[in-house]
Amino acid sequence: MMVVSYYPRYEKGCTGKKNELLSNFVRPYKVGDKTLVISDNGAWAVLDNQQYKKVTSGELKKDDALFKDLESRGVIWTSGNVSDVARDYKRRKQFLFQGTSLHIVIPTFRCNHKCLYCHSNARPEEKDGFDMDEETAKKVVDFIMQSTSDYIKIEFQGGEPLLNFPIIKVIIEYATKKAEEKEKVLSFDIVTNFSLMDDEKMKYLIKRDVGLCTSLDGPKELHNKNRVLAYGKTKDSHAKVEYWIRKVKEEYKYEKINALMVITKHSLPLWKEIVDEYVRLGLDRIWFGFVNPLGNAQSNWDKIGYTAEEYVDFWGKALDYIIKSDIDIREMSASIMMKKILTKSDPMYVDLQSPCGAVIGQMAYDHKGDIYTCDEGKMYEEFKLGNVGTHSYKDILTSPKACTMVASSTNDTTACDSCAWKPYCGLCPVCNFASQGNIISKLPEDYRCKILKGQFRYLFDRLLSDKRYLNVFSKWAERKVF
């Protein structure tokens, strides 16, 4: 990190006139024989050696074309652009001003799968005592509607949420009524493995405009190896996923359907086959999620884990294949990152925010009405904030534990300050806790940090060296992420 500041030169005569330079921090990253500089507000530029020397030595003049270019970009701040930079920075940080909008509800912890990487604390399908009841469901909705956000999204997760479908219907009906009373915009998503789906359930969900998200790890053999249908009569969980994706798109003509995947060690050689499988099923988005050492993944790490470098290599090969082959599919992690890099808007993806989305962007509610910081946080008692039966939204948001969690996810650390990618990145206290036993990460040892650094390096290297990538990334960045 370096400070771009010309106050020492102009200090005596600094009158606040237009184009006088103010202090700013920029972080350099070498790209071939040039230097990429990124400012705290996410603005960036690529400088040759002479330009870089001018900027860092204080030799840049106000009438230089380079000065005007860097001022227009917001890389350097002047009295002429500082108001615009502040406005754009506030826009990037809009998630700090709207209240908790994403609410993850767990109708049941029971599941009929036993996925190798599961991090949802899922229990066997036949277990009792892990379903949400109607009274708790309505208390959860009442709590959610206390959020100061005008927009509310309720996402049903599990376990497998379809194992408690009657409560999903209760929540949808009750929340719809309450949202109308509170004049809030309300939407619903469901994350389901589709193995228990039928036409009656599907017609209800489509009628209620519920977004559908399933899991598809790739071709049949790979998917079934990762996602074991432990309690069913068949071991072919892929068949149900394919059946319902096709039926929803072709018969119901419903477009609000997506799939997620988790990359395991088994996936690494199959980057081409995975992309081809998504294309075969008519999906226009693909998200290469790396496995986190949480839950089952932690205990199965020797079987499914890999190094950060191995994941980034896989991810880069898959992206190269998509872009060089001109395949009409969008990779979502790259899309999110490029929106942050190429536009002045933030895609509101809670994992890449500082502070992260825990508490202030999302909260999770289990079958007992216990409140957790986030989806992953429900794994650990340490991330429980209270209960919908005994705490108000204000109680939770102002509690010492919530404030600590938010503070711990703010990337104003010494290690982050030296990183070029800080303006686009974010920390995860849950991942830190799982891997290091502390919500404050030792970043040099952090698996997630190494992956994100590798992804940002890949994106900028391609972005600055090949116009094909710039064209594709620009199109992805302009599209709505969620």
Short mmCIF file of N, CA, C and O in Angstrom, two decimals, residues 28-138:
data_model
loop_
_atom_site.label_atom_id
_atom_site.label_comp_id
_atom_site.label_asym_id
_atom_site.label_seq_id
_atom_site.Cartn_x
_atom_site.Cartn_y
_atom_site.Cartn_z
N PRO A 28 -0.52 -1.32 -5.18
CA PRO A 28 0.03 -1.72 -6.47
C PRO A 28 0.06 -3.23 -6.67
O PRO A 28 0.18 -4.00 -5.71
N TYR A 29 -0.05 -3.66 -7.92
CA TYR A 29 0.10 -5.06 -8.30
C TYR A 29 0.74 -5.10 -9.68
O TYR A 29 0.25 -4.49 -10.62
N LYS A 30 1.85 -5.79 -9.81
CA LYS A 30 2.57 -5.87 -11.07
C LYS A 30 1.84 -6.76 -12.07
O LYS A 30 1.45 -7.89 -11.74
N VAL A 31 1.65 -6.24 -13.27
CA VAL A 31 1.07 -7.01 -14.37
C VAL A 31 2.05 -6.91 -15.53
O VAL A 31 2.05 -5.91 -16.26
N GLY A 32 2.88 -7.90 -15.71
CA GLY A 32 3.92 -7.83 -16.73
C GLY A 32 4.88 -6.70 -16.41
O GLY A 32 5.42 -6.61 -15.30
N ASP A 33 5.08 -5.81 -17.37
CA ASP A 33 5.98 -4.67 -17.15
C ASP A 33 5.22 -3.42 -16.72
O ASP A 33 5.77 -2.32 -16.70
N LYS A 34 3.95 -3.57 -16.38
CA LYS A 34 3.14 -2.44 -15.93
C LYS A 34 2.71 -2.65 -14.48
O LYS A 34 2.90 -3.74 -13.91
N THR A 35 2.12 -1.62 -13.90
CA THR A 35 1.67 -1.69 -12.51
C THR A 35 0.20 -1.31 -12.43
O THR A 35 -0.20 -0.23 -12.90
N LEU A 36 -0.58 -2.18 -11.87
CA LEU A 36 -1.99 -1.91 -11.58
C LEU A 36 -2.06 -1.22 -10.24
O LEU A 36 -1.48 -1.69 -9.25
N VAL A 37 -2.76 -0.09 -10.16
CA VAL A 37 -2.96 0.60 -8.89
C VAL A 37 -4.46 0.67 -8.61
O VAL A 37 -5.25 1.00 -9.49
N ILE A 38 -4.83 0.31 -7.38
CA ILE A 38 -6.24 0.26 -6.99
C ILE A 38 -6.43 1.11 -5.74
O ILE A 38 -5.68 0.98 -4.77
N SER A 39 -7.41 1.99 -5.77
CA SER A 39 -7.63 2.88 -4.64
C SER A 39 -8.62 2.27 -3.65
O SER A 39 -9.29 1.29 -3.95
N ASP A 40 -8.73 2.88 -2.47
CA ASP A 40 -9.64 2.39 -1.44
C ASP A 40 -11.08 2.33 -1.91
O ASP A 40 -11.86 1.50 -1.43
N ASN A 41 -11.45 3.20 -2.83
CA ASN A 41 -12.83 3.25 -3.31
C ASN A 41 -13.06 2.33 -4.50
O ASN A 41 -14.12 2.34 -5.11
N GLY A 42 -12.06 1.49 -4.84
CA GLY A 42 -12.23 0.50 -5.90
C GLY A 42 -11.89 0.99 -7.29
O GLY A 42 -11.95 0.21 -8.24
N ALA A 43 -11.51 2.26 -7.44
CA ALA A 43 -11.09 2.76 -8.74
C ALA A 43 -9.68 2.24 -9.05
O ALA A 43 -8.88 2.03 -8.14
N TRP A 44 -9.38 2.04 -10.33
CA TRP A 44 -8.08 1.47 -10.68
C TRP A 44 -7.58 1.99 -12.02
O TRP A 44 -8.34 2.51 -12.83
N ALA A 45 -6.28 1.83 -12.23
CA ALA A 45 -5.65 2.21 -13.49
C ALA A 45 -4.39 1.38 -13.66
O ALA A 45 -3.82 0.88 -12.69
N VAL A 46 -3.95 1.25 -14.91
CA VAL A 46 -2.71 0.54 -15.22
C VAL A 46 -1.69 1.56 -15.70
O VAL A 46 -1.96 2.34 -16.63
N LEU A 47 -0.52 1.57 -15.06
CA LEU A 47 0.51 2.57 -15.34
C LEU A 47 1.77 1.91 -15.87
O LEU A 47 2.16 0.83 -15.39
N ASP A 48 2.41 2.56 -16.83
CA ASP A 48 3.73 2.09 -17.23
C ASP A 48 4.75 2.60 -16.20
O ASP A 48 4.40 3.34 -15.27
N ASN A 49 6.00 2.20 -16.37
CA ASN A 49 7.01 2.52 -15.35
C ASN A 49 7.18 4.02 -15.16
O ASN A 49 7.32 4.51 -14.03
N GLN A 50 7.15 4.79 -16.25
CA GLN A 50 7.31 6.24 -16.15
C GLN A 50 6.12 6.87 -15.43
O GLN A 50 6.29 7.75 -14.57
N GLN A 51 4.92 6.43 -15.78
CA GLN A 51 3.73 6.97 -15.13
C GLN A 51 3.71 6.62 -13.65
O GLN A 51 3.37 7.46 -12.80
N TYR A 52 4.07 5.38 -13.35
CA TYR A 52 4.08 4.94 -11.95
C TYR A 52 5.08 5.76 -11.13
O TYR A 52 4.80 6.16 -9.99
N LYS A 53 6.23 6.03 -11.73
CA LYS A 53 7.23 6.84 -11.03
C LYS A 53 6.71 8.25 -10.77
O LYS A 53 6.90 8.82 -9.70
N LYS A 54 6.01 8.81 -11.76
CA LYS A 54 5.43 10.15 -11.58
C LYS A 54 4.46 10.20 -10.42
O LYS A 54 4.46 11.10 -9.58
N VAL A 55 3.59 9.18 -10.37
CA VAL A 55 2.55 9.16 -9.34
C VAL A 55 3.17 8.98 -7.96
O VAL A 55 2.78 9.65 -6.99
N THR A 56 4.13 8.09 -7.83
CA THR A 56 4.68 7.76 -6.51
C THR A 56 5.70 8.77 -6.02
O THR A 56 5.93 8.89 -4.83
N SER A 57 6.29 9.54 -6.95
CA SER A 57 7.33 10.50 -6.54
C SER A 57 6.78 11.89 -6.30
O SER A 57 7.49 12.78 -5.83
N GLY A 58 5.52 12.11 -6.65
CA GLY A 58 4.94 13.44 -6.47
C GLY A 58 5.23 14.38 -7.63
O GLY A 58 5.07 15.59 -7.51
N GLU A 59 5.68 13.83 -8.77
CA GLU A 59 6.03 14.67 -9.92
C GLU A 59 4.85 14.91 -10.86
O GLU A 59 4.98 15.64 -11.85
N LEU A 60 3.72 14.30 -10.58
CA LEU A 60 2.56 14.45 -11.46
C LEU A 60 2.01 15.87 -11.39
O LEU A 60 1.76 16.40 -10.30
N LYS A 61 1.84 16.49 -12.56
CA LYS A 61 1.34 17.87 -12.63
C LYS A 61 -0.15 17.88 -12.94
O LYS A 61 -0.68 16.99 -13.61
N LYS A 62 -0.80 18.93 -12.46
CA LYS A 62 -2.25 19.02 -12.64
C LYS A 62 -2.68 19.14 -14.10
O LYS A 62 -3.80 18.80 -14.45
N ASP A 63 -1.77 19.63 -14.95
CA ASP A 63 -2.15 19.77 -16.35
C ASP A 63 -1.74 18.57 -17.19
O ASP A 63 -1.94 18.55 -18.41
N ASP A 64 -1.18 17.52 -16.55
CA ASP A 64 -0.84 16.29 -17.27
C ASP A 64 -2.11 15.54 -17.66
O ASP A 64 -3.08 15.51 -16.90
N ALA A 65 -2.08 14.91 -18.82
CA ALA A 65 -3.21 14.07 -19.23
C ALA A 65 -3.43 12.93 -18.25
O ALA A 65 -4.57 12.54 -17.98
N LEU A 66 -2.34 12.40 -17.71
CA LEU A 66 -2.44 11.31 -16.74
C LEU A 66 -3.17 11.77 -15.48
O LEU A 66 -4.00 11.03 -14.93
N PHE A 67 -2.86 12.99 -15.03
CA PHE A 67 -3.54 13.52 -13.85
C PHE A 67 -5.06 13.57 -14.09
O PHE A 67 -5.85 13.12 -13.26
N LYS A 68 -5.44 14.09 -15.25
CA LYS A 68 -6.86 14.23 -15.55
C LYS A 68 -7.54 12.86 -15.67
O LYS A 68 -8.69 12.69 -15.25
N ASP A 69 -6.81 11.89 -16.23
CA ASP A 69 -7.36 10.54 -16.35
C ASP A 69 -7.57 9.92 -14.98
O ASP A 69 -8.64 9.36 -14.69
N LEU A 70 -6.57 10.02 -14.11
CA LEU A 70 -6.68 9.42 -12.78
C LEU A 70 -7.72 10.14 -11.93
O LEU A 70 -8.41 9.52 -11.12
N GLU A 71 -7.86 11.44 -12.15
CA GLU A 71 -8.89 12.20 -11.43
C GLU A 71 -10.28 11.77 -11.89
O GLU A 71 -11.18 11.56 -11.08
N SER A 72 -10.46 11.58 -13.20
CA SER A 72 -11.78 11.19 -13.72
C SER A 72 -12.16 9.79 -13.24
O SER A 72 -13.34 9.50 -13.03
N ARG A 73 -11.18 8.93 -13.07
CA ARG A 73 -11.44 7.57 -12.59
C ARG A 73 -11.70 7.52 -11.09
O ARG A 73 -12.30 6.57 -10.59
N GLY A 74 -11.18 8.54 -10.37
CA GLY A 74 -11.29 8.52 -8.91
C GLY A 74 -10.13 7.82 -8.24
O GLY A 74 -10.17 7.53 -7.05
N VAL A 75 -9.05 7.56 -9.01
CA VAL A 75 -7.85 6.96 -8.41
C VAL A 75 -7.14 7.97 -7.54
O VAL A 75 -6.65 7.65 -6.46
N ILE A 76 -7.07 9.21 -8.01
CA ILE A 76 -6.62 10.30 -7.16
C ILE A 76 -7.82 11.18 -6.84
O ILE A 76 -8.75 11.29 -7.62
N TRP A 77 -7.78 11.74 -5.66
CA TRP A 77 -8.89 12.56 -5.20
C TRP A 77 -8.47 14.02 -5.19
O TRP A 77 -7.39 14.37 -4.69
N THR A 78 -9.32 14.86 -5.72
CA THR A 78 -9.08 16.29 -5.71
C THR A 78 -10.31 16.99 -5.16
O THR A 78 -11.39 16.38 -5.01
N SER A 79 -10.16 18.25 -4.90
CA SER A 79 -11.33 19.02 -4.45
C SER A 79 -12.38 19.07 -5.54
O SER A 79 -13.55 19.36 -5.29
N GLY A 80 -11.98 18.77 -6.79
CA GLY A 80 -12.94 18.77 -7.88
C GLY A 80 -13.74 17.49 -8.02
O GLY A 80 -14.82 17.50 -8.60
N ASN A 81 -13.20 16.36 -7.51
CA ASN A 81 -13.92 15.09 -7.69
C ASN A 81 -14.29 14.40 -6.39
O ASN A 81 -14.93 13.35 -6.41
N VAL A 82 -13.87 14.95 -5.25
CA VAL A 82 -14.03 14.22 -4.00
C VAL A 82 -15.50 13.98 -3.65
O VAL A 82 -15.85 12.94 -3.08
N SER A 83 -16.38 14.89 -4.05
CA SER A 83 -17.81 14.69 -3.77
C SER A 83 -18.35 13.51 -4.58
O SER A 83 -19.14 12.70 -4.06
N ASP A 84 -17.92 13.41 -5.83
CA ASP A 84 -18.35 12.29 -6.67
C ASP A 84 -17.78 10.97 -6.15
O ASP A 84 -18.47 9.94 -6.15
N VAL A 85 -16.52 11.00 -5.72
CA VAL A 85 -15.90 9.79 -5.17
C VAL A 85 -16.64 9.33 -3.92
O VAL A 85 -16.93 8.14 -3.75
N ALA A 86 -16.97 10.28 -3.05
CA ALA A 86 -17.69 9.94 -1.82
C ALA A 86 -19.06 9.36 -2.13
O ALA A 86 -19.49 8.39 -1.50
N ARG A 87 -19.73 9.94 -3.12
CA ARG A 87 -21.05 9.42 -3.53
C ARG A 87 -20.94 8.00 -4.06
O ARG A 87 -21.72 7.12 -3.71
N ASP A 88 -19.94 7.77 -4.91
CA ASP A 88 -19.75 6.43 -5.47
C ASP A 88 -19.36 5.42 -4.39
O ASP A 88 -19.80 4.26 -4.43
N TYR A 89 -18.55 5.87 -3.44
CA TYR A 89 -18.13 4.96 -2.36
C TYR A 89 -19.33 4.59 -1.48
O TYR A 89 -19.49 3.43 -1.09
N LYS A 90 -20.18 5.56 -1.22
CA LYS A 90 -21.39 5.27 -0.45
C LYS A 90 -22.29 4.30 -1.20
O LYS A 90 -22.90 3.40 -0.59
N ARG A 91 -22.34 4.45 -2.51
CA ARG A 91 -23.14 3.52 -3.33
C ARG A 91 -22.59 2.10 -3.21
O ARG A 91 -23.35 1.14 -3.13
N ARG A 92 -21.28 1.97 -3.22
CA ARG A 92 -20.67 0.65 -3.06
C ARG A 92 -20.99 0.05 -1.69
O ARG A 92 -21.02 -1.17 -1.54
N LYS A 93 -21.16 0.90 -0.71
CA LYS A 93 -21.40 0.44 0.65
C LYS A 93 -22.88 0.57 1.04
O LYS A 93 -23.21 0.66 2.23
N GLN A 94 -23.77 0.54 0.06
CA GLN A 94 -25.19 0.76 0.33
C GLN A 94 -25.77 -0.29 1.28
O GLN A 94 -26.75 -0.04 1.97
N PHE A 95 -25.15 -1.47 1.32
CA PHE A 95 -25.66 -2.52 2.20
C PHE A 95 -25.57 -2.15 3.66
O PHE A 95 -26.23 -2.76 4.50
N LEU A 96 -24.78 -1.13 3.99
CA LEU A 96 -24.67 -0.70 5.38
C LEU A 96 -25.87 0.13 5.84
O LEU A 96 -26.04 0.36 7.03
N PHE A 97 -26.68 0.56 4.90
CA PHE A 97 -27.72 1.54 5.22
C PHE A 97 -29.15 1.02 5.05
O PHE A 97 -30.09 1.78 5.19
N GLN A 98 -29.33 -0.27 4.77
CA GLN A 98 -30.67 -0.71 4.43
C GLN A 98 -31.28 -1.73 5.39
O GLN A 98 -32.46 -2.03 5.30
N GLY A 99 -30.50 -2.28 6.29
CA GLY A 99 -31.06 -3.29 7.19
C GLY A 99 -30.94 -4.69 6.61
O GLY A 99 -30.62 -4.88 5.44
N THR A 100 -31.22 -5.68 7.43
CA THR A 100 -31.05 -7.08 7.03
C THR A 100 -32.14 -7.47 6.03
O THR A 100 -33.33 -7.42 6.34
N SER A 101 -31.71 -7.87 4.82
CA SER A 101 -32.69 -8.17 3.77
C SER A 101 -32.82 -9.66 3.48
O SER A 101 -33.89 -10.12 3.09
N LEU A 102 -31.75 -10.43 3.66
CA LEU A 102 -31.79 -11.87 3.37
C LEU A 102 -32.00 -12.66 4.65
O LEU A 102 -31.21 -12.55 5.59
N HIS A 103 -33.07 -13.46 4.69
CA HIS A 103 -33.42 -14.22 5.90
C HIS A 103 -33.55 -15.70 5.54
O HIS A 103 -34.43 -16.09 4.76
N ILE A 104 -32.63 -16.49 6.05
CA ILE A 104 -32.55 -17.91 5.72
C ILE A 104 -33.29 -18.71 6.79
O ILE A 104 -32.93 -18.68 7.97
N VAL A 105 -34.33 -19.39 6.37
CA VAL A 105 -35.19 -20.12 7.30
C VAL A 105 -35.00 -21.62 7.09
O VAL A 105 -35.03 -22.11 5.95
N ILE A 106 -34.81 -22.34 8.19
CA ILE A 106 -34.58 -23.78 8.16
C ILE A 106 -35.85 -24.48 8.63
O ILE A 106 -36.06 -24.65 9.84
N PRO A 107 -36.75 -24.89 7.74
CA PRO A 107 -37.97 -25.57 8.17
C PRO A 107 -37.69 -26.92 8.84
O PRO A 107 -38.46 -27.38 9.66
N THR A 108 -36.57 -27.52 8.45
CA THR A 108 -36.17 -28.80 9.04
C THR A 108 -34.68 -29.01 8.85
O THR A 108 -34.11 -28.57 7.84
N PHE A 109 -34.07 -29.68 9.81
CA PHE A 109 -32.68 -30.09 9.65
C PHE A 109 -32.58 -31.50 9.08
O PHE A 109 -31.48 -31.99 8.82
N ARG A 110 -33.72 -32.16 8.89
CA ARG A 110 -33.69 -33.53 8.34
C ARG A 110 -33.37 -33.50 6.85
O ARG A 110 -33.74 -32.57 6.14
N CYS A 111 -32.69 -34.55 6.39
CA CYS A 111 -32.35 -34.63 4.98
C CYS A 111 -32.25 -36.08 4.55
O CYS A 111 -31.89 -36.95 5.35
N ASN A 112 -32.57 -36.33 3.29
CA ASN A 112 -32.47 -37.69 2.75
C ASN A 112 -31.19 -37.89 1.94
O ASN A 112 -31.03 -38.88 1.24
N HIS A 113 -30.29 -36.91 2.01
CA HIS A 113 -28.96 -37.04 1.43
C HIS A 113 -27.91 -37.05 2.54
O HIS A 113 -28.17 -36.60 3.66
N LYS A 114 -26.74 -37.50 2.19
CA LYS A 114 -25.59 -37.41 3.09
C LYS A 114 -24.39 -36.97 2.25
O LYS A 114 -23.47 -37.74 1.98
N CYS A 115 -24.42 -35.72 1.83
CA CYS A 115 -23.40 -35.20 0.91
C CYS A 115 -22.05 -35.14 1.61
O CYS A 115 -21.96 -34.81 2.80
N LEU A 116 -21.01 -35.40 0.85
CA LEU A 116 -19.67 -35.47 1.42
C LEU A 116 -19.22 -34.16 2.03
O LEU A 116 -18.42 -34.15 2.96
N TYR A 117 -19.74 -33.04 1.52
CA TYR A 117 -19.28 -31.73 1.96
C TYR A 117 -20.32 -30.96 2.77
O TYR A 117 -20.18 -29.77 3.01
N CYS A 118 -21.40 -31.62 3.19
CA CYS A 118 -22.52 -30.93 3.84
C CYS A 118 -22.05 -30.08 5.01
O CYS A 118 -21.30 -30.53 5.88
N HIS A 119 -22.51 -28.82 5.05
CA HIS A 119 -22.19 -27.95 6.19
C HIS A 119 -23.47 -27.35 6.79
O HIS A 119 -23.48 -26.23 7.28
N SER A 120 -24.55 -28.14 6.74
CA SER A 120 -25.83 -27.61 7.24
C SER A 120 -26.31 -28.31 8.51
O SER A 120 -27.46 -28.13 8.91
N ASN A 121 -25.46 -29.13 9.13
CA ASN A 121 -25.88 -29.85 10.34
C ASN A 121 -27.07 -30.76 10.08
O ASN A 121 -27.94 -30.95 10.94
N ALA A 122 -27.16 -31.31 8.88
CA ALA A 122 -28.32 -32.13 8.50
C ALA A 122 -28.39 -33.40 9.35
O ALA A 122 -27.38 -34.00 9.72
N ARG A 123 -29.64 -33.81 9.64
CA ARG A 123 -29.91 -35.03 10.40
C ARG A 123 -30.61 -36.04 9.49
O ARG A 123 -31.24 -35.66 8.50
N PRO A 124 -30.55 -37.32 9.81
CA PRO A 124 -31.22 -38.33 8.99
C PRO A 124 -32.72 -38.06 8.87
O PRO A 124 -33.35 -37.52 9.78
N GLU A 125 -33.28 -38.48 7.77
CA GLU A 125 -34.68 -38.22 7.46
C GLU A 125 -35.63 -38.74 8.53
O GLU A 125 -36.66 -38.12 8.84
N GLU A 126 -35.30 -39.88 9.14
CA GLU A 126 -36.23 -40.50 10.09
C GLU A 126 -36.13 -39.93 11.50
O GLU A 126 -36.92 -40.29 12.38
N LYS A 127 -35.20 -39.00 11.75
CA LYS A 127 -35.04 -38.43 13.09
C LYS A 127 -36.18 -37.48 13.44
O LYS A 127 -36.65 -36.70 12.60
N ASP A 128 -36.63 -37.55 14.70
CA ASP A 128 -37.67 -36.65 15.19
C ASP A 128 -37.04 -35.45 15.90
O ASP A 128 -35.89 -35.51 16.36
N GLY A 129 -37.82 -34.37 16.02
CA GLY A 129 -37.40 -33.23 16.82
C GLY A 129 -36.61 -32.18 16.08
O GLY A 129 -36.02 -31.29 16.71
N PHE A 130 -36.58 -32.26 14.76
CA PHE A 130 -35.79 -31.29 14.01
C PHE A 130 -36.62 -30.52 12.99
O PHE A 130 -36.10 -29.95 12.04
N ASP A 131 -37.96 -30.49 13.18
CA ASP A 131 -38.86 -29.75 12.30
C ASP A 131 -39.39 -28.51 13.00
O ASP A 131 -39.71 -28.54 14.19
N MET A 132 -39.54 -27.44 12.25
CA MET A 132 -40.15 -26.21 12.76
C MET A 132 -41.67 -26.40 12.84
O MET A 132 -42.27 -26.99 11.94
N ASP A 133 -42.29 -25.89 13.93
CA ASP A 133 -43.74 -25.95 14.03
C ASP A 133 -44.35 -24.62 13.61
O ASP A 133 -43.65 -23.62 13.36
N GLU A 134 -45.69 -24.58 13.53
CA GLU A 134 -46.37 -23.39 13.01
C GLU A 134 -46.18 -22.18 13.91
O GLU A 134 -45.99 -21.07 13.42
N GLU A 135 -46.25 -22.38 15.21
CA GLU A 135 -46.08 -21.25 16.13
C GLU A 135 -44.70 -20.61 15.96
O GLU A 135 -44.58 -19.37 15.89
N THR A 136 -43.68 -21.44 15.89
CA THR A 136 -42.32 -20.91 15.71
C THR A 136 -42.18 -20.23 14.36
O THR A 136 -41.55 -19.17 14.23
N ALA A 137 -42.78 -20.84 13.33
CA ALA A 137 -42.70 -20.27 11.98
C ALA A 137 -43.25 -18.84 11.96
O ALA A 137 -42.66 -17.94 11.35
N LYS A 138 -44.39 -18.63 12.60
CA LYS A 138 -44.99 -17.29 12.60
C LYS A 138 -44.16 -16.31 13.43
O LYS A 138 -44.06 -15.12 13.07
#
